CSV table of C-alpha atoms in Angstrom, one decimal:
chain,number,residue,atom,x,y,z
A,283,MET,CA,0.0,0.0,0.0
A,284,GLU,CA,1.3,3.5,-0.8
A,285,PRO,CA,0.8,5.0,1.7
A,286,ALA,CA,0.0,2.4,4.3
A,287,SER,CA,-2.1,4.9,6.3
A,288,ALA,CA,-4.4,7.6,5.0
A,289,THR,CA,-6.9,10.2,6.3
A,290,VAL,CA,-10.3,11.2,4.9
A,291,ASP,CA,-13.0,13.7,5.7
A,292,PRO,CA,-16.6,12.3,5.8
A,293,GLY,CA,-18.3,13.4,2.6
A,294,SER,CA,-15.0,13.6,0.8
A,295,THR,CA,-12.6,11.0,-0.8
A,296,ALA,CA,-9.1,9.8,-0.3
A,297,SER,CA,-7.0,7.4,-2.5
A,298,VAL,CA,-4.1,5.0,-2.0
A,299,ARG,CA,-2.2,2.9,-4.5
A,300,LEU,CA,-1.8,-0.8,-4.3
A,301,ARG,CA,1.3,-2.1,-6.1
A,302,VAL,CA,1.2,-5.8,-7.3
A,303,ARG,CA,4.1,-7.8,-8.6
A,304,ASN,CA,3.8,-11.2,-10.4
A,305,THR,CA,6.6,-13.3,-9.0
A,306,GLY,CA,5.5,-16.4,-10.8
A,307,ASP,CA,6.7,-17.8,-14.1
A,308,ILE,CA,3.4,-17.5,-16.1
A,309,VAL,CA,1.1,-14.7,-17.1
A,310,ASP,CA,-1.6,-14.3,-14.6
A,311,GLU,CA,-4.7,-12.1,-14.1
A,312,TYR,CA,-5.5,-10.7,-10.6
A,313,ARG,CA,-9.0,-9.8,-9.2
A,314,PHE,CA,-9.3,-7.2,-6.4
A,315,GLU,CA,-12.1,-7.3,-3.7
A,316,PRO,CA,-12.3,-4.8,-0.8
A,317,VAL,CA,-13.1,-6.5,2.5
A,318,GLY,CA,-13.9,-5.4,6.0
A,319,ASP,CA,-16.1,-2.6,7.4
A,320,LEU,CA,-14.9,-0.1,4.9
A,321,ALA,CA,-15.7,-2.2,1.9
A,322,PRO,CA,-19.1,-0.4,1.1
A,323,TRP,CA,-17.2,2.9,0.8
A,324,THR,CA,-14.3,1.5,-1.2
A,325,THR,CA,-13.8,1.3,-5.0
A,326,VAL,CA,-10.9,-0.3,-6.9
A,327,GLU,CA,-9.8,0.8,-10.3
A,328,PRO,CA,-9.2,-1.3,-12.3
A,329,LEU,CA,-11.0,-4.4,-10.8
A,330,THR,CA,-8.6,-6.8,-12.6
A,331,LEU,CA,-4.9,-6.6,-13.6
A,332,ARG,CA,-3.1,-8.8,-16.1
A,333,LEU,CA,0.7,-9.1,-15.4
A,334,TYR,CA,3.6,-10.9,-17.1
A,335,PRO,CA,6.1,-12.8,-15.0
A,336,GLY,CA,8.4,-10.4,-13.1
A,337,THR,CA,6.3,-7.3,-13.9
A,338,THR,CA,4.5,-4.9,-11.5
A,339,GLY,CA,1.1,-3.2,-11.9
A,340,THR,CA,-0.8,-0.6,-9.8
A,341,VAL,CA,-4.4,-0.2,-8.9
A,342,GLU,CA,-6.0,2.7,-7.1
A,343,LEU,CA,-8.3,2.4,-4.0
A,344,THR,CA,-10.7,5.3,-3.4
A,345,PHE,CA,-12.4,5.7,0.0
A,346,ALA,CA,-15.7,7.8,0.1
A,347,PRO,CA,-17.2,7.6,3.6
A,348,PRO,CA,-20.6,9.4,3.9
A,349,ARG,CA,-21.1,12.4,6.1
A,350,THR,CA,-23.3,10.5,8.4
A,351,PRO,CA,-23.0,9.0,11.9
A,352,ASP,CA,-22.2,5.6,10.2
A,353,ALA,CA,-18.7,6.9,9.4
A,354,THR,CA,-17.4,6.8,12.9
A,355,ALA,CA,-14.5,9.1,13.6
A,356,GLY,CA,-11.2,7.4,14.3
A,357,PRO,CA,-8.9,4.8,12.7
A,358,HIS,CA,-10.4,2.0,10.6
A,359,PRO,CA,-8.4,-1.0,9.3
A,360,TYR,CA,-9.1,-2.1,5.7
A,361,ALA,CA,-7.9,-4.8,3.4
A,362,VAL,CA,-8.1,-5.9,-0.2
A,363,ARG,CA,-8.3,-9.5,-1.3
A,364,ILE,CA,-6.1,-10.3,-4.4
A,365,ILE,CA,-7.2,-13.5,-6.2
A,366,PRO,CA,-4.9,-14.9,-9.0
A,367,THR,CA,-6.9,-16.5,-11.8
A,368,GLU,CA,-4.4,-19.2,-12.5
A,369,HIS,CA,-3.7,-20.0,-8.9
A,370,PRO,CA,-7.0,-19.1,-7.0
A,371,ASP,CA,-5.7,-20.8,-3.8
A,372,ALA,CA,-2.8,-18.3,-3.6
A,373,VAL,CA,-4.9,-15.5,-2.2
A,374,THR,CA,-3.1,-12.4,-0.8
A,375,VAL,CA,-4.8,-9.9,1.5
A,376,PRO,CA,-2.7,-6.7,2.1
A,377,GLU,CA,-3.9,-4.4,4.8
A,378,GLY,CA,-3.9,-0.7,5.5
A,379,ASN,CA,-5.4,1.9,7.9
A,380,LEU,CA,-7.8,4.7,7.2
A,381,THR,CA,-8.5,7.5,9.7
A,382,VAL,CA,-11.9,9.2,9.4
A,383,THR,CA,-11.8,12.7,10.7
A,384,PRO,CA,-14.5,13.9,13.2
A,385,PHE,CA,-17.3,16.3,12.3
A,386,THR,CA,-20.1,17.7,14.5
A,387,GLU,CA,-23.7,18.3,13.6
A,388,VAL,CA,-26.4,18.8,16.2
A,389,ARG,CA,-30.1,19.3,15.6
A,390,ALA,CA,-32.7,20.4,18.2
A,391,GLU,CA,-36.5,20.5,18.0
A,392,LEU,CA,-39.3,21.2,20.5
A,393,VAL,CA,-42.0,18.5,20.4
A,394,PRO,CA,-44.7,19.7,20.1
A,395,PRO,CA,-43.7,23.2,19.1
A,396,THR,CA,-47.0,24.7,20.5
A,397,VAL,CA,-48.4,23.7,23.9
A,398,LYS,CA,-51.6,24.6,25.6
A,399,GLY,CA,-53.4,23.2,28.7
A,400,ARG,CA,-55.5,24.2,31.6
A,401,PHE,CA,-53.0,23.2,34.3
A,402,ARG,CA,-49.7,22.6,32.7
A,403,GLY,CA,-47.9,22.1,29.4
A,404,ARG,CA,-45.0,19.8,28.9
A,405,PRO,CA,-43.1,20.0,25.6
A,406,ARG,CA,-39.9,18.1,25.1
A,407,LEU,CA,-36.6,19.2,23.5
A,408,ALA,CA,-35.3,16.5,21.2
A,409,VAL,CA,-31.6,16.9,20.6
A,410,ASP,CA,-30.1,14.7,17.8
A,411,ASN,CA,-26.4,14.1,17.4
A,412,LEU,CA,-26.0,13.7,13.6
A,413,GLY,CA,-22.2,13.9,13.7
A,414,ASN,CA,-19.8,11.0,13.9
A,415,THR,CA,-18.3,11.6,17.3
A,416,GLU,CA,-19.6,11.9,20.8
A,417,VAL,CA,-20.7,15.4,22.0
A,418,THR,CA,-21.8,16.8,25.3
A,419,ALA,CA,-24.9,19.1,25.3
A,420,SER,CA,-25.7,21.6,28.0
A,421,LEU,CA,-29.3,22.9,28.1
A,422,SER,CA,-30.8,26.0,29.7
A,423,GLY,CA,-34.1,27.9,29.5
A,424,SER,CA,-35.6,31.3,30.4
A,425,ASP,CA,-38.9,33.1,30.4
A,426,THR,CA,-40.0,36.7,31.2
A,427,GLY,CA,-43.1,35.8,33.3
A,428,ASP,CA,-41.5,33.4,35.8
A,429,LYS,CA,-44.2,30.8,34.9
A,430,LEU,CA,-42.0,28.1,33.3
A,431,SER,CA,-39.9,25.5,34.9
A,432,TYR,CA,-37.0,23.5,33.3
A,433,ARG,CA,-35.6,20.1,34.0
A,434,PRO,CA,-32.2,19.8,32.3
A,435,GLN,CA,-32.3,16.0,32.4
A,436,VAL,CA,-30.6,14.5,29.3
A,437,LYS,CA,-30.8,10.9,28.4
A,438,SER,CA,-29.3,9.2,25.4
A,439,VAL,CA,-31.2,6.8,23.2
A,440,ALA,CA,-28.2,6.0,21.1
A,441,ARG,CA,-27.9,2.3,20.1
A,442,GLU,CA,-25.1,0.2,18.7
A,443,LYS,CA,-27.1,-3.0,18.0
A,444,PRO,CA,-30.7,-4.0,18.4
A,445,VAL,CA,-30.3,-6.0,21.6
A,446,GLU,CA,-28.9,-2.8,23.3
A,447,ALA,CA,-31.3,-0.3,21.5
A,448,GLY,CA,-33.2,2.4,23.3
A,449,ALA,CA,-32.1,1.6,26.9
A,450,ILE,CA,-34.2,3.9,29.0
A,451,ALA,CA,-34.0,4.6,32.7
A,452,PRO,CA,-37.0,3.2,34.5
A,453,VAL,CA,-39.8,5.7,35.2
A,454,LYS,CA,-40.8,6.2,38.8
A,455,PRO,CA,-44.3,4.7,39.2
A,456,SER,CA,-47.2,6.8,40.4
A,457,PRO,CA,-48.5,6.4,44.0
A,458,PRO,CA,-50.1,3.1,44.9
A,459,ILE,CA,-53.7,2.8,43.9
A,460,VAL,CA,-56.2,1.7,46.5
A,461,ASP,CA,-59.3,-0.3,45.5
A,462,PRO,CA,-62.4,1.8,45.7
A,463,PRO,CA,-65.4,0.9,47.9
A,464,PRO,CA,-68.0,-1.5,46.4
A,465,LYS,CA,-70.6,0.3,44.2
A,466,PRO,CA,-74.3,0.0,44.6
A,467,ASP,CA,-75.9,-2.6,42.4
A,468,ASP,CA,-77.6,0.0,40.2
A,469,GLU,CA,-74.4,1.9,39.3
A,470,GLU,CA,-73.1,1.6,35.8
A,471,ASP,CA,-70.4,-1.0,35.3
A,472,GLU,CA,-66.9,0.4,34.6
A,473,GLY,CA,-66.2,-1.9,31.8
A,474,SER,CA,-69.4,-1.2,29.8
A,475,GLY,CA,-70.6,1.9,27.9
A,476,LYS,CA,-69.9,3.7,24.7
A,477,SER,CA,-66.1,3.3,24.7
A,478,GLY,CA,-66.0,-0.4,25.3
A,479,ASP,CA,-65.3,-3.1,22.8
A,480,GLY,CA,-67.1,-6.0,24.3
A,481,ASP,CA,-65.5,-9.2,25.4
A,482,ALA,CA,-64.1,-9.9,21.9
A,483,ASP,CA,-62.3,-6.6,21.6
A,484,GLY,CA,-60.3,-5.9,24.8
A,485,GLY,CA,-62.9,-7.4,27.1
A,486,GLU,CA,-64.6,-5.4,29.9
A,487,GLU,CA,-64.9,-6.9,33.3
A,488,LYS,CA,-68.2,-7.3,35.2
A,489,GLU,CA,-69.2,-8.4,38.7
A,490,GLU,CA,-70.1,-12.1,38.9
A,491,PRO,CA,-71.6,-14.3,41.6
A,492,SER,CA,-69.2,-16.0,43.8
A,493,GLY,CA,-70.8,-19.4,43.1
A,494,GLY,CA,-72.7,-20.0,46.4
A,495,ASP,CA,-73.4,-23.7,47.1
A,496,GLY,CA,-73.8,-24.6,43.5
A,497,GLY,CA,-77.5,-25.4,43.9
A,498,GLY,CA,-80.5,-23.8,42.2
A,499,GLY,CA,-83.1,-23.7,45.0
A,500,GLY,CA,-84.4,-20.9,47.1
A,501,GLY,CA,-82.4,-21.9,50.1
A,502,GLY,CA,-83.6,-22.5,53.7
A,503,ASP,CA,-82.8,-19.1,55.0
A,504,GLY,CA,-85.5,-17.3,53.0
A,505,GLY,CA,-83.2,-16.1,50.2
A,506,SER,CA,-80.2,-14.4,51.7
A,507,GLU,CA,-78.4,-11.8,49.5
A,508,GLU,CA,-76.0,-13.5,47.0
A,509,LYS,CA,-72.3,-12.7,47.5
A,510,LYS,CA,-70.4,-11.2,44.6
A,511,LYS,CA,-66.7,-11.3,43.6
A,512,PRO,CA,-64.8,-8.0,44.1
A,513,ARG,CA,-64.4,-6.2,40.8
A,514,LYS,CA,-60.8,-5.9,39.5
A,515,GLN,CA,-59.9,-2.2,39.2
A,516,THR,CA,-60.0,-0.8,35.7
A,517,ALA,CA,-58.0,2.1,34.3
A,518,ALA,CA,-61.0,4.5,34.8
A,519,THR,CA,-61.4,3.8,38.5
A,520,ALA,CA,-57.6,4.2,38.9
A,521,VAL,CA,-57.5,7.5,37.1
A,522,ARG,CA,-60.5,8.9,39.0
A,523,GLU,CA,-58.8,8.2,42.3
A,524,LEU,CA,-55.5,9.7,41.1
A,525,ALA,CA,-57.3,12.8,39.9
A,526,GLU,CA,-58.8,13.2,43.4
A,527,ARG,CA,-55.3,13.2,44.9
A,528,SER,CA,-53.5,15.2,42.4
A,529,GLU,CA,-54.5,18.0,40.0
A,530,GLY,CA,-53.4,18.1,36.4
A,531,ARG,CA,-53.4,15.6,33.5
A,532,HIS,CA,-53.2,11.9,34.2
A,533,VAL,CA,-53.4,8.7,32.3
A,534,CYS,CA,-53.9,5.2,33.8
A,535,TYR,CA,-53.7,2.0,31.8
A,536,ARG,CA,-53.4,-1.8,32.1
A,537,ALA,CA,-52.4,-4.6,29.8
A,538,TYR,CA,-54.0,-7.9,29.0
A,539,VAL,CA,-50.9,-10.2,28.8
A,540,GLN,CA,-51.0,-13.6,27.2
A,541,GLY,CA,-51.0,-16.2,30.0
A,542,ASP,CA,-51.6,-13.6,32.7
A,543,GLY,CA,-54.9,-11.9,31.8
A,544,TRP,CA,-55.6,-8.3,32.9
A,545,GLN,CA,-52.9,-6.8,35.1
A,546,ASP,CA,-53.5,-4.1,37.7
A,547,PRO,CA,-53.6,-0.6,36.3
A,548,VAL,CA,-50.6,1.7,36.5
A,549,CYS,CA,-50.4,5.5,35.8
A,550,ASP,CA,-48.3,8.3,34.4
A,551,GLY,CA,-45.3,6.6,32.9
A,552,ALA,CA,-45.2,3.4,34.9
A,553,GLU,CA,-44.6,0.1,33.1
A,554,ALA,CA,-47.5,-2.1,32.0
A,555,GLY,CA,-47.0,-5.5,30.4
A,556,THR,CA,-43.8,-7.7,30.8
A,557,VAL,CA,-40.2,-7.2,29.9
A,558,GLY,CA,-37.9,-10.0,28.7
A,559,GLU,CA,-40.5,-12.8,29.2
A,560,GLY,CA,-41.6,-13.1,25.5
A,561,ARG,CA,-45.3,-12.7,26.4
A,562,PRO,CA,-47.3,-10.4,24.1
A,563,ILE,CA,-49.9,-7.8,25.0
A,564,ARG,CA,-53.3,-8.7,23.4
A,565,ALA,CA,-55.4,-5.7,24.7
A,566,LEU,CA,-55.0,-2.4,26.5
A,567,ASN,CA,-57.4,-0.6,28.8
A,568,ILE,CA,-56.7,3.2,28.9
A,569,ALA,CA,-58.4,6.1,30.8
A,570,VAL,CA,-57.4,9.8,31.1
A,571,SER,CA,-58.2,12.8,33.2
A,572,GLY,CA,-57.8,16.5,32.3
A,573,THR,CA,-57.2,15.9,28.6
A,574,ASP,CA,-60.7,16.2,27.1
A,575,GLY,CA,-60.7,12.4,26.5
A,576,VAL,CA,-58.7,9.9,24.5
A,577,SER,CA,-59.0,8.0,21.3
A,578,ALA,CA,-57.0,5.0,20.0
A,579,THR,CA,-56.9,2.0,17.7
A,580,ALA,CA,-54.8,-1.2,17.7
A,581,ALA,CA,-52.5,-2.7,15.1
A,582,TYR,CA,-51.8,-6.5,15.1
A,583,VAL,CA,-48.8,-8.7,14.1
A,584,ARG,CA,-49.2,-9.7,10.5
A,585,GLU,CA,-52.7,-8.3,10.2
A,586,HIS,CA,-51.5,-4.7,10.9
A,587,TRP,CA,-54.5,-2.3,10.6
A,588,ARG,CA,-57.6,-4.5,10.3
A,589,ALA,CA,-60.0,-3.7,7.5
A,590,GLY,CA,-63.1,-2.0,9.0
A,591,ASP,CA,-61.6,-1.4,12.4
A,592,ARG,CA,-62.7,1.9,13.8
A,593,TRP,CA,-61.1,4.3,16.2
A,594,LYS,CA,-62.4,4.0,19.8
A,595,ALA,CA,-62.9,7.1,21.9
A,596,ALA,CA,-63.6,7.7,25.6
A,597,GLU,CA,-64.4,10.8,27.6
A,598,ASP,CA,-62.3,11.9,30.6
A,599,GLN,CA,-62.3,9.3,33.4
A,600,LYS,CA,-64.0,6.7,31.2
A,601,ASP,CA,-62.6,3.3,30.1
A,602,LEU,CA,-61.2,2.8,26.6
A,603,TYR,CA,-60.4,-0.7,25.3
A,604,ILE,CA,-58.3,-1.6,22.3
A,605,GLY,CA,-57.0,-4.9,21.0
A,606,ASP,CA,-58.5,-8.3,20.9
A,607,LYS,CA,-57.7,-10.7,23.7
A,608,LYS,CA,-59.2,-13.7,21.8
A,609,SER,CA,-57.2,-13.1,18.5
A,610,ASP,CA,-54.5,-15.4,17.3
A,611,HIS,CA,-52.5,-12.2,16.4
A,612,PRO,CA,-51.1,-10.2,19.4
A,613,MET,CA,-50.9,-6.5,19.3
A,614,GLN,CA,-47.9,-5.0,17.4
A,615,GLY,CA,-48.7,-1.4,18.4
A,616,PHE,CA,-51.4,1.2,18.5
A,617,SER,CA,-52.2,4.8,17.5
A,618,ILE,CA,-53.3,7.2,20.1
A,619,SER,CA,-54.6,10.8,20.1
A,620,ILE,CA,-55.3,13.3,23.0
A,621,PRO,CA,-57.7,16.1,22.0
A,622,GLY,CA,-56.5,18.4,24.7
A,623,GLY,CA,-52.7,18.0,24.2
A,624,SER,CA,-50.2,15.3,23.4
A,625,ALA,CA,-49.4,11.8,24.6
A,626,CYS,CA,-45.9,10.5,25.2
A,627,PHE,CA,-45.1,6.8,25.0
A,628,GLU,CA,-42.3,4.3,25.2
A,629,VAL,CA,-43.0,0.7,23.9
A,630,TYR,CA,-41.1,-2.5,24.4
A,631,ALA,CA,-41.2,-4.8,21.4
A,632,LYS,CA,-39.8,-8.3,21.1
A,633,ASP,CA,-36.1,-8.5,20.0
A,634,VAL,CA,-35.7,-4.7,19.9
A,635,GLU,CA,-36.3,-3.8,23.6
A,636,TRP,CA,-37.4,-0.3,24.6
A,637,ILE,CA,-38.0,2.0,21.7
A,638,GLN,CA,-37.2,5.6,22.5
A,639,GLU,CA,-39.9,7.9,23.8
A,640,VAL,CA,-42.1,9.7,21.2
A,641,CYS,CA,-44.8,12.4,21.8
A,642,THR,CA,-47.8,12.9,19.6
A,643,PRO,CA,-48.3,16.4,18.0
A,644,GLU,CA,-51.0,18.3,19.9
A,645,GLY,CA,-54.5,16.9,19.0
A,646,LYS,CA,-53.0,14.5,16.4
A,647,ASP,CA,-52.5,10.8,16.5
A,648,PHE,CA,-49.2,8.9,16.3
A,649,TYR,CA,-48.2,5.3,15.9
A,650,ALA,CA,-46.6,3.6,19.0
A,651,GLY,CA,-45.0,0.2,18.3
A,652,ALA,CA,-42.4,-1.7,16.4
A,653,PRO,CA,-41.9,-0.9,12.7
A,654,MET,CA,-44.8,-2.5,10.8
A,655,GLU,CA,-42.6,-4.4,8.4
A,656,LYS,CA,-40.9,-6.3,11.2
A,657,ASP,CA,-44.1,-7.8,12.7
A,658,LEU,CA,-42.8,-7.8,16.3
A,659,GLN,CA,-45.2,-8.3,19.2
A,660,LEU,CA,-45.8,-5.6,21.7
A,661,GLU,CA,-44.8,-6.6,25.2
A,662,ALA,CA,-44.8,-3.5,27.4
A,663,VAL,CA,-45.7,0.1,27.3
A,664,ARG,CA,-45.3,3.4,29.3
A,665,LEU,CA,-47.8,6.3,28.8
A,666,LYS,CA,-47.8,9.9,29.9
A,667,VAL,CA,-50.0,12.9,29.0
């Protein structure tokens, strides 16, 4: 190699020469193949070289790394495989070193750019490092009315390979939820109503008799009142209790996990579902407070958006069910919209772990889940409003 080491700027090119000598006693033709991590950015001209015994030829290697984060700054070894036509087993692989120079490019964006709310607004500043070297960002904010607060907490969602992608610090769960007192018999059931999907779509829960003595007679005690099983708390009952304790916007939710059934509801960024157990979510129960309601629809593995499926909507502090707990296809993701602001979510999909937090534009819907083309089941979710 001439020279054995070279330097190149991303978005530009650099060239080195490779000198080849035929030390055999017959005419031979040599093929050249770039190998290693730099091969996609390397061209060889010419690709073949025909040499007589004892003669020397030269080919030129040109490196053209892109001006993207893929062209990591620093030294990179490279090699070229030389294959003689007459003696294909006598392969030679000369090596060299190419240093890619660093460049910095940072992009920042407020998400959403406009915020409104009755009690609070919570935009996020997304900072993207589009350069090829590590940078340290410092953030600060100011306002003239002394009505804004800033939390300069920065977390990285950089990833090197899928198994390590999107590692996110756990979110502190909301205060524990206490079961509400039993309701009168004539009160509307939490799992029913306009926003529900029925047992085939998400599956609301209703009170059921505890079973008694299994007989069908009137009984010898003159017909005592039949005992009932305690109702499992839904997202709506949880968010109502949370709203009584704390002003502002809240979201509570629970997952129907394969092999587990309905989990207990969690709120405001806590984790619903399972992580690392390979069990998919088949349905979600969501309820909000202080957001003017919520609407959502489910996407399924392989089926994606089902033909004829409609968006489901629920008012503040009412249950919304999406998904299909009886389906052969688990949920892959969902779209969600908050009329009175934005929703932020992180999802955990099979094989890719936590996918970085995304917030919907105000009043608009946004898809939460693994990329559609990958058909990966949804296993856990965190929601905030």
